[in-house]
Amino acid sequence: MTEQLVLVRHGETTHNVAGIAQGWGDSELSDRGREQVMRLAQRLKRFTPDAIFSSPLQRALTTAQRIAEVTGLEVRVVDQLREMNYGRWEGQKFFEIRRTEQDIYKRWIAEDDFPSPDGESHTDVLARIRRALDTMNGARHPIVVTHGTAIRIAATALLDLPLSAARHFAQDNAALNVFVRRGDAWVLKLWNDTTHCD
């Protein structure tokens, strides 16, 4: 049974810097992102991980591979750990989306079951993140490398919170988030920690 779960967001990408919705698309880690990942990997050694699981998207997989080099663990790819699919919004800047599709954007934010155009809803992501977490029960101290929205939604699942609570959690690049098991429940021990990047 999993005793400690560390959720990690990938390092900064060139699209993160530009404010572009990536979703299932991808962009390379920036120079800053590569530095973040190296510092993150060194810090994660202290958490005595016994497994690494990663989204298949390149920005997460690159981050996971650096962690694997430092810890000596193998990266296991889990497709359900992908970021939210933003559909036709992918490749566009978020501030433009908010301006040009204001009504749809507001519904997508406010309604858990309302999908982005040709993409996913928050409820869709929650369902597959739950499936992903269920596959990790054999690892006692796994590191999970994934994405900002996926992590915020995972937190609501682990802490048994309303899905809408995900909107109130910050999640920065290369952040680590630590959950520990207390009996049958998860307790949040550390959230959005990027002190290794300072």
Coordinates of C-alpha atoms in Angstrom, one line a residue:
M1 CA 0.0 0.0 0.0
T2 CA 1.2 3.5 -0.8
E3 CA 2.4 5.3 2.3
Q4 CA 3.8 8.5 0.8
L5 CA 2.9 10.0 -2.6
V6 CA 4.9 12.8 -4.2
L7 CA 3.2 14.6 -7.0
V8 CA 5.6 16.6 -9.2
R9 CA 4.9 19.2 -11.9
H10 CA 7.3 19.2 -14.9
G11 CA 9.8 22.0 -15.3
E12 CA 9.1 25.3 -17.1
T13 CA 8.5 25.0 -20.8
T14 CA 8.8 27.6 -23.6
H15 CA 5.0 27.6 -23.9
N16 CA 4.6 28.2 -20.1
V17 CA 6.7 31.3 -20.5
A18 CA 4.5 32.5 -23.4
G19 CA 1.2 31.7 -21.6
I20 CA 0.2 29.2 -24.2
A21 CA -2.3 26.4 -23.5
Q22 CA -0.3 23.1 -24.0
G23 CA -2.7 20.4 -22.9
W24 CA -2.0 17.3 -24.9
G25 CA 0.4 19.3 -27.2
D26 CA 3.9 19.9 -26.0
S27 CA 6.9 22.2 -26.0
E28 CA 10.5 21.8 -24.8
L29 CA 11.7 22.7 -21.4
S30 CA 13.2 26.2 -21.3
D31 CA 16.8 26.7 -20.1
R32 CA 15.3 27.7 -16.7
G33 CA 13.1 24.6 -16.8
R34 CA 16.1 22.3 -17.3
E35 CA 17.9 23.9 -14.3
Q36 CA 14.7 23.5 -12.2
V37 CA 14.5 19.8 -13.0
M38 CA 18.1 19.1 -12.1
R39 CA 17.6 20.8 -8.7
L40 CA 14.3 19.0 -8.2
A41 CA 15.8 15.6 -9.0
Q42 CA 18.6 16.1 -6.4
R43 CA 16.0 17.1 -3.7
L44 CA 13.8 14.1 -4.5
K45 CA 16.5 11.6 -3.5
R46 CA 15.8 12.5 0.1
F47 CA 12.2 11.2 -0.2
T48 CA 13.5 7.6 -0.7
P49 CA 11.2 6.9 -3.7
D50 CA 10.7 3.3 -4.8
A51 CA 8.9 4.1 -8.1
I52 CA 8.5 6.8 -10.7
F53 CA 5.4 7.2 -12.8
S54 CA 5.1 9.8 -15.5
S55 CA 2.7 11.3 -18.0
P56 CA 3.7 10.4 -21.6
L57 CA 3.9 14.0 -22.6
Q58 CA 7.5 15.0 -23.4
R59 CA 7.7 17.9 -20.8
A60 CA 6.8 15.5 -18.0
L61 CA 8.8 12.5 -19.4
T62 CA 11.9 14.7 -19.7
T63 CA 11.5 15.7 -16.0
A64 CA 10.9 12.1 -14.9
Q65 CA 14.0 10.9 -16.8
R66 CA 16.2 13.4 -15.0
I67 CA 14.8 12.1 -11.7
A68 CA 15.4 8.6 -12.8
E69 CA 19.0 9.3 -13.5
V70 CA 19.5 10.6 -10.0
T71 CA 17.5 7.9 -8.1
G72 CA 18.4 4.9 -10.3
L73 CA 14.7 4.1 -10.7
E74 CA 12.9 3.2 -14.0
V75 CA 10.2 5.5 -15.3
R76 CA 6.8 3.9 -15.8
V77 CA 4.6 5.8 -18.3
V78 CA 0.9 6.0 -17.4
D79 CA -1.2 7.5 -20.1
Q80 CA -3.9 8.7 -17.7
L81 CA -1.5 11.2 -16.2
R82 CA -1.7 13.4 -19.2
E83 CA -2.6 17.1 -18.8
M84 CA -6.2 18.1 -19.4
N85 CA -7.0 18.1 -23.1
Y86 CA -7.9 21.7 -24.0
G87 CA -9.2 20.8 -27.5
R88 CA -9.1 23.6 -29.9
W89 CA -7.7 26.0 -27.3
E90 CA -4.3 24.2 -27.4
G91 CA -1.6 26.3 -28.9
Q92 CA -3.4 29.5 -28.1
K93 CA -2.6 32.0 -25.4
F94 CA -4.9 31.8 -22.4
F95 CA -5.5 35.6 -22.2
E96 CA -6.7 35.5 -25.9
I97 CA -9.0 32.5 -25.1
R98 CA -10.5 34.5 -22.1
R99 CA -11.1 37.5 -24.4
T100 CA -12.4 35.8 -27.6
E101 CA -14.4 32.9 -26.0
Q102 CA -15.4 34.5 -22.7
D103 CA -18.8 32.8 -22.2
I104 CA -17.5 29.3 -23.0
Y105 CA -14.4 29.9 -20.9
K106 CA -16.5 31.0 -17.9
R107 CA -18.7 27.9 -18.2
W108 CA -15.7 25.7 -18.4
I109 CA -14.3 27.2 -15.2
A110 CA -17.6 27.2 -13.3
E111 CA -19.1 23.9 -14.4
D112 CA -17.2 20.6 -13.6
D113 CA -18.9 18.7 -16.4
F114 CA -18.5 21.4 -19.1
P115 CA -15.7 20.5 -21.5
S116 CA -13.4 22.9 -23.4
P117 CA -14.3 23.0 -27.1
D118 CA -13.4 19.5 -28.5
G119 CA -11.5 18.8 -25.2
E120 CA -12.1 17.6 -21.7
S121 CA -14.1 18.7 -18.7
H122 CA -12.7 18.8 -15.2
T123 CA -14.8 15.7 -14.4
D124 CA -13.2 13.8 -17.3
V125 CA -9.7 14.5 -15.9
L126 CA -10.7 13.5 -12.4
A127 CA -12.0 10.1 -13.6
R128 CA -8.7 9.3 -15.4
I129 CA -6.5 10.7 -12.6
R130 CA -8.3 8.4 -10.2
R131 CA -7.6 5.4 -12.5
A132 CA -4.0 6.4 -12.7
L133 CA -3.6 6.6 -8.9
D134 CA -5.3 3.2 -8.5
T135 CA -2.5 1.6 -10.6
M136 CA 0.2 2.8 -8.1
N137 CA -0.9 0.8 -5.0
G138 CA 2.0 -1.6 -5.3
A139 CA 4.5 1.3 -4.7
R140 CA 5.1 2.5 -1.1
H141 CA 6.8 5.8 -1.9
P142 CA 6.1 6.7 -5.6
I143 CA 7.0 9.9 -7.4
V144 CA 4.4 10.9 -9.9
V145 CA 5.4 13.4 -12.6
T146 CA 2.5 15.1 -14.3
H147 CA 1.0 18.6 -15.0
G148 CA -0.5 21.6 -13.2
T149 CA -4.2 21.0 -13.8
A150 CA -3.8 17.2 -13.3
I151 CA -2.1 17.8 -9.9
R152 CA -4.7 20.2 -8.7
I153 CA -7.5 17.8 -9.6
A154 CA -5.6 14.9 -8.1
A155 CA -5.4 16.8 -4.8
T156 CA -9.2 17.0 -4.7
A157 CA -9.4 13.3 -5.2
L158 CA -6.9 12.4 -2.6
L159 CA -8.3 14.8 0.0
D160 CA -11.9 14.1 -0.8
L161 CA -12.7 17.7 -1.7
P162 CA -15.2 19.1 -4.2
L163 CA -13.7 19.2 -7.6
S164 CA -14.3 23.0 -7.7
A165 CA -11.7 23.3 -5.0
A166 CA -8.9 22.6 -7.6
R167 CA -9.4 26.2 -8.8
H168 CA -8.0 27.5 -5.5
F169 CA -4.7 25.7 -5.6
A170 CA -1.6 27.2 -7.1
Q171 CA 0.8 24.8 -8.9
D172 CA 4.1 26.2 -10.2
N173 CA 6.6 24.6 -12.5
A174 CA 8.9 22.0 -10.9
A175 CA 6.8 22.1 -7.7
L176 CA 6.6 19.1 -5.4
N177 CA 3.6 18.1 -3.4
V178 CA 3.7 15.5 -0.6
F179 CA 0.8 13.4 0.7
V180 CA 1.1 10.9 3.5
R181 CA -1.3 8.2 4.5
R182 CA -2.9 8.3 7.9
G183 CA -5.1 5.2 8.3
D184 CA -7.5 5.2 5.4
A185 CA -7.1 8.9 4.6
W186 CA -4.5 11.1 2.8
V187 CA -3.0 14.1 4.6
L188 CA -1.3 16.9 2.7
K189 CA 2.1 17.4 4.2
L190 CA 3.7 19.8 1.6
W191 CA 2.1 21.8 -1.3
N192 CA 3.6 23.7 -4.3
D193 CA 7.1 23.7 -2.8
T194 CA 9.7 25.2 -5.2
T195 CA 12.4 26.1 -2.6
H196 CA 14.8 23.9 -4.5
C197 CA 14.5 26.3 -7.5
D198 CA 15.6 29.4 -5.5

